[in-house]
Tab-separated table of C-alpha atoms in Angstrom:
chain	number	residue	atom	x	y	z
A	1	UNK	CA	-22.032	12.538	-2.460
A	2	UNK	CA	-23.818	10.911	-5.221
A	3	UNK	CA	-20.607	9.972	-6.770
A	4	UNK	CA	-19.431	8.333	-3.456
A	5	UNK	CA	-23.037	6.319	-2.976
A	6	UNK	CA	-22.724	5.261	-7.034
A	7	UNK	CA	-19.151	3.995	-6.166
A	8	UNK	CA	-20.364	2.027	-3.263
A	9	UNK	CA	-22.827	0.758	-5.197
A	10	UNK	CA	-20.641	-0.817	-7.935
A	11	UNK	CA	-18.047	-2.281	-5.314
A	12	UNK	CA	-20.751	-3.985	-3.673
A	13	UNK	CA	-22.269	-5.730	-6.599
A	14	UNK	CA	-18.873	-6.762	-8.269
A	15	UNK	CA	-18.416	-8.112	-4.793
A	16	UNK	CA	-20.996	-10.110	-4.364
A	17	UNK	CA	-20.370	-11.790	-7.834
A	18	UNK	CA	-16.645	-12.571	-7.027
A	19	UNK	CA	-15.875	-16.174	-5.839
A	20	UNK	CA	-12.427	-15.000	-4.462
A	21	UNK	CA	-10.872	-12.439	-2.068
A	22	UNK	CA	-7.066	-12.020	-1.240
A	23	UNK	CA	-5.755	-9.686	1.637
A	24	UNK	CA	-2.123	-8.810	1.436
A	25	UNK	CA	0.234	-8.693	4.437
A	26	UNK	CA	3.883	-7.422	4.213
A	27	UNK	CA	6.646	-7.065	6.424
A	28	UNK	CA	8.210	-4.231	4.311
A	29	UNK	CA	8.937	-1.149	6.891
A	30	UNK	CA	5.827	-2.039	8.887
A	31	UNK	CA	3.208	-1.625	6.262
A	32	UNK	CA	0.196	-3.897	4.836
A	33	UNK	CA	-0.691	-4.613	8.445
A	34	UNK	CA	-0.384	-1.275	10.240
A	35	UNK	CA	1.409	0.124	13.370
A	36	UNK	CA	1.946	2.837	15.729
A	37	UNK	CA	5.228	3.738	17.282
A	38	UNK	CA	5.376	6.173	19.929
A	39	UNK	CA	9.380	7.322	21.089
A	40	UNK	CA	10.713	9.428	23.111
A	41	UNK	CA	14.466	10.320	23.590
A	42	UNK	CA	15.778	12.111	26.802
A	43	UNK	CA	18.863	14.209	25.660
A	44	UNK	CA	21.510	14.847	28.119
A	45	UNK	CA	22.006	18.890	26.785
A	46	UNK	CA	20.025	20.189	24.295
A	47	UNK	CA	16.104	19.161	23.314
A	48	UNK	CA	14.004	15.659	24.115
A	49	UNK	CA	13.483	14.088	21.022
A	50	UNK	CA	9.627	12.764	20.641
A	51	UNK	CA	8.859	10.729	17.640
A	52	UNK	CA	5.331	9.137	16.187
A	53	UNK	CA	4.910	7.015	13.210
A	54	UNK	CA	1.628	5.578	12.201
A	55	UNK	CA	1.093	3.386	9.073
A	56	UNK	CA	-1.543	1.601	7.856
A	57	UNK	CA	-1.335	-0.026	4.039
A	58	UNK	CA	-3.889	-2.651	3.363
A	59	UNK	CA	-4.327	-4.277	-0.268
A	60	UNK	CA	-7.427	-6.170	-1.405
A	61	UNK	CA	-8.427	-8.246	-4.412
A	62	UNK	CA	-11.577	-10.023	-5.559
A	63	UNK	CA	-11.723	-12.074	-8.609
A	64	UNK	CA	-14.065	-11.081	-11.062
A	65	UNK	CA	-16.344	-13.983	-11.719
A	66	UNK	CA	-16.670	-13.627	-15.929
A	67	UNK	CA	-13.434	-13.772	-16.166
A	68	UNK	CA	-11.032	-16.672	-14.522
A	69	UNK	CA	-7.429	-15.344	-12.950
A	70	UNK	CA	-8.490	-11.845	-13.391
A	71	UNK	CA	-8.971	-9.874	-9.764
A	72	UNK	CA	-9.377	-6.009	-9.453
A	73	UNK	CA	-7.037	-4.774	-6.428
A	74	UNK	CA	-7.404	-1.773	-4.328
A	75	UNK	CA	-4.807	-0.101	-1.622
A	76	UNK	CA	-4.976	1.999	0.892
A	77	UNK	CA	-2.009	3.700	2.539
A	78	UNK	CA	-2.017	6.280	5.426
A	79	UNK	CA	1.697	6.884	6.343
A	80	UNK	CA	2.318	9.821	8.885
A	81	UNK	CA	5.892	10.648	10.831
A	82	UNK	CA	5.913	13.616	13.152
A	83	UNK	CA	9.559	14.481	14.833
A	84	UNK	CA	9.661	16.684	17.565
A	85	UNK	CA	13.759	17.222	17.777
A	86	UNK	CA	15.215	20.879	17.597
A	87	UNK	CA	12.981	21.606	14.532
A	88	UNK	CA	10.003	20.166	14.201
A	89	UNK	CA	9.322	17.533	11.253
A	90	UNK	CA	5.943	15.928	9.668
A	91	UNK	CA	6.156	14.190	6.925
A	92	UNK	CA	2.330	12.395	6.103
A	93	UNK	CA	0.844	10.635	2.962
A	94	UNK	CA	-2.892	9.615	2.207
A	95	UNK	CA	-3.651	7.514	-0.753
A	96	UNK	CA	-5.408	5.321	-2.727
A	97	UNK	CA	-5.466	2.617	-5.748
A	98	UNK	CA	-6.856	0.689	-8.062
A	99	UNK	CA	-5.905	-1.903	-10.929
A	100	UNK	CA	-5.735	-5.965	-11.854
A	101	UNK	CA	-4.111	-8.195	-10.802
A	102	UNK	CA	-3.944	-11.058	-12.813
A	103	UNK	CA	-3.156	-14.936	-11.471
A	104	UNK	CA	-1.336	-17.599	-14.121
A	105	UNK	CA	-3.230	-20.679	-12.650
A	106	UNK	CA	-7.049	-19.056	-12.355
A	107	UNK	CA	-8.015	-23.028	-10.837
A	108	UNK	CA	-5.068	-23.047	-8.127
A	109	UNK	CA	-4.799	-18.968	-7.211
A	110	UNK	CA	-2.897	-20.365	-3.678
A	111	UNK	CA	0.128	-22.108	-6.092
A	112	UNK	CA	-0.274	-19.252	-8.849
A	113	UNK	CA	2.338	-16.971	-10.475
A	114	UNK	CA	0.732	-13.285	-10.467
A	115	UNK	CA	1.363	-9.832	-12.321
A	116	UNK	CA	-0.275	-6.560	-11.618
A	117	UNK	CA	-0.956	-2.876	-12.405
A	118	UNK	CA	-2.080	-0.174	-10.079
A	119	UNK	CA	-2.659	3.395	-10.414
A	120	UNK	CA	-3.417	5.804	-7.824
A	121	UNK	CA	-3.172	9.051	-6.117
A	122	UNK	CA	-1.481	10.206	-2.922
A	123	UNK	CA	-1.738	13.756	-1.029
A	124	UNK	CA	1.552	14.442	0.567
A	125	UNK	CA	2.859	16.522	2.890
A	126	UNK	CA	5.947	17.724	3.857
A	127	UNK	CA	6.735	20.127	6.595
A	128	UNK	CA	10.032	20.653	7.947
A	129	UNK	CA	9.386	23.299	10.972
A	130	UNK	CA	9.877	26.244	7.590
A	131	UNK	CA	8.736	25.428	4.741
A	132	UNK	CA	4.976	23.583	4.484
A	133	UNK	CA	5.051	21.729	0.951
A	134	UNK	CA	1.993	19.280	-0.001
A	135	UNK	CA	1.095	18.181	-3.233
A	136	UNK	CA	-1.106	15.413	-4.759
A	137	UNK	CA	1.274	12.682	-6.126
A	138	UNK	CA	-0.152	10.299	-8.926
A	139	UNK	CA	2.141	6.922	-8.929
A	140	UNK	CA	1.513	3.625	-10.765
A	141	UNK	CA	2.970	0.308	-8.935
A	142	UNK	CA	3.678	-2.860	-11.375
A	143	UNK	CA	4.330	-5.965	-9.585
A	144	UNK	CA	4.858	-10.021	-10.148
A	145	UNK	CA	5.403	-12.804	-7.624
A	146	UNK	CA	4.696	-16.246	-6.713
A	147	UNK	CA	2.559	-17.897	-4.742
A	148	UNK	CA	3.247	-21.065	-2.400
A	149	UNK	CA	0.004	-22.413	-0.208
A	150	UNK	CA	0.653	-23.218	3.169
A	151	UNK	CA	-2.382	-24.514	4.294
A	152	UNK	CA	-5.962	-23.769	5.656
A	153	UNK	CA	-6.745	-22.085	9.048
A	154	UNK	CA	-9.861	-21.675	9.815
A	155	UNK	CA	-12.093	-20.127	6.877
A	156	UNK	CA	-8.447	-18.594	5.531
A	157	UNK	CA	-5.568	-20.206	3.104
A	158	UNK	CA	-2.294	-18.566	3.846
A	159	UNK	CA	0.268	-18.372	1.062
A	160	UNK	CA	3.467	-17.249	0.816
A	161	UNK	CA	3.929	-14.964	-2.088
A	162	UNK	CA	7.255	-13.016	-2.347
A	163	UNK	CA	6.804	-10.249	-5.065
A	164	UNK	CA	9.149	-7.933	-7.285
A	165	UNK	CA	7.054	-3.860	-7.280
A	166	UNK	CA	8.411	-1.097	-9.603
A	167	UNK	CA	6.909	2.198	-8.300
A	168	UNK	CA	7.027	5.677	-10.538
A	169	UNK	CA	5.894	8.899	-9.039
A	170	UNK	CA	5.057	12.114	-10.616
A	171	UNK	CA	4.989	14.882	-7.661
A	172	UNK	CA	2.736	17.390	-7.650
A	173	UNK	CA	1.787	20.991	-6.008
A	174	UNK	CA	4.982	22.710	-4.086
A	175	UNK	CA	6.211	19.327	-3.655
A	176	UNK	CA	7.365	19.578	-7.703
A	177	UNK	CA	7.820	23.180	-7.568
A	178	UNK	CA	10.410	23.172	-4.657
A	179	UNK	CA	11.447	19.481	-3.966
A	180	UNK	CA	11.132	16.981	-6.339
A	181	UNK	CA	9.827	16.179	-10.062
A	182	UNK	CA	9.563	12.056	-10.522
A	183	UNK	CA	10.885	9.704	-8.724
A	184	UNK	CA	10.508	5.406	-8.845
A	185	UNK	CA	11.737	2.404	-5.915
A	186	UNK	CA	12.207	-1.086	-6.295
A	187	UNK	CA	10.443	-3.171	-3.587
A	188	UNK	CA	11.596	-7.228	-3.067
A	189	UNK	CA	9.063	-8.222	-0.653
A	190	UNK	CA	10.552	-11.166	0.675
A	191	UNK	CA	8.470	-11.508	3.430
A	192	UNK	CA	4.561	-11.088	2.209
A	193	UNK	CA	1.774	-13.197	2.528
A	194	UNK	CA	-1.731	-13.351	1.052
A	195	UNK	CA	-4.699	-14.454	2.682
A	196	UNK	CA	-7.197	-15.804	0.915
A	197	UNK	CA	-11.019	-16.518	1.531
């Protein structure tokens, strides 16, 4: 607990130094905004097929004050997919990040080129009506884009920033023992926007 109020602690004061926030949103497979889908299949023989998908992936920088162009970024990502079809399927991850993100033109961040580094942990779960296998996942994300400003509404600057993310994971728990060891995705996220304040 004293860990947890220490850590609040330390977010709030590098927050209240920082000039500059930036919120991403992404259109890639429903995430950096969040959504619920709730579907259900009537079969003509056989079992109804019910399906549920949450997500909810948020990413948030803040420029650090002492240094121009630099930002520390956080994620969140809660990602959970239960099937109810014949055999019964969840598959759910929690997790969380943290790194830099670092902008090429620290006086125009809405024009900017950007790189950055994250590393972070995820608990995973996968259950597939026989087996139950969970694990805690580390990953590290690198990523590098562009930003294009299109304008101010109300107290926020959109921009358009398509970005290029390498992702490596190194499974953990039964996950490793049973499924799988490492694995890594390219992401082009054509269709992402920051918001800035």
């Amino acid at each position: 607990m004293k860990f947890l109020i220490a850590l609040l602690m330390l977010v709030v004061s590098v927050a209240s130094y920082a000039q500059k926030r930036v919120v991403s949103i992404d259109a890639f497979d429903l995430t950096y905004t969040g959504g619920l889908l709730i579907k259900s299949d009537n079969a003509k023989k056989g079992s109804d097929r019910d399906e549920t998908t949450f997500r909810f992936n948020l990413n948030y920088a803040q420029e650090l004050a002492q240094t121009p162009g630099l930002m520390w970024k956080a994620q969140v990502h809660l990602n959970r997919e239960d099937v109810d079809y014949g055999v019964d399927t969840l598959r759910s991850q929690f997790g969380v990040a943290g790194g830099l993100l670092y902008n090429f033109q620290p006086d125009d961040i809405k024009n900017s080129l950007m790189a950055g580094a994250l590393v972070g942990l995820e608990r995973a779960t996968y259950d597939n009506g026989v087996d139950d296998e969970s694990g805690i996942n580390m990953f590290m994300i690198l990523e590098g884009g562009k930003r294009w400003d299109l304008g101010q509404y109300s107290v926020a600057n959109i921009s358009y920033a398509p970005t290029v993310s390498v992702q490596f994971k190194r499974y953990g728990g039964d996950i490793r023992d049973n499924q799988f060891k490492n694995g890594h995705e390219i992401k082009l996220n054509f269709l992402k926007f920051d918001v800035l304040f």
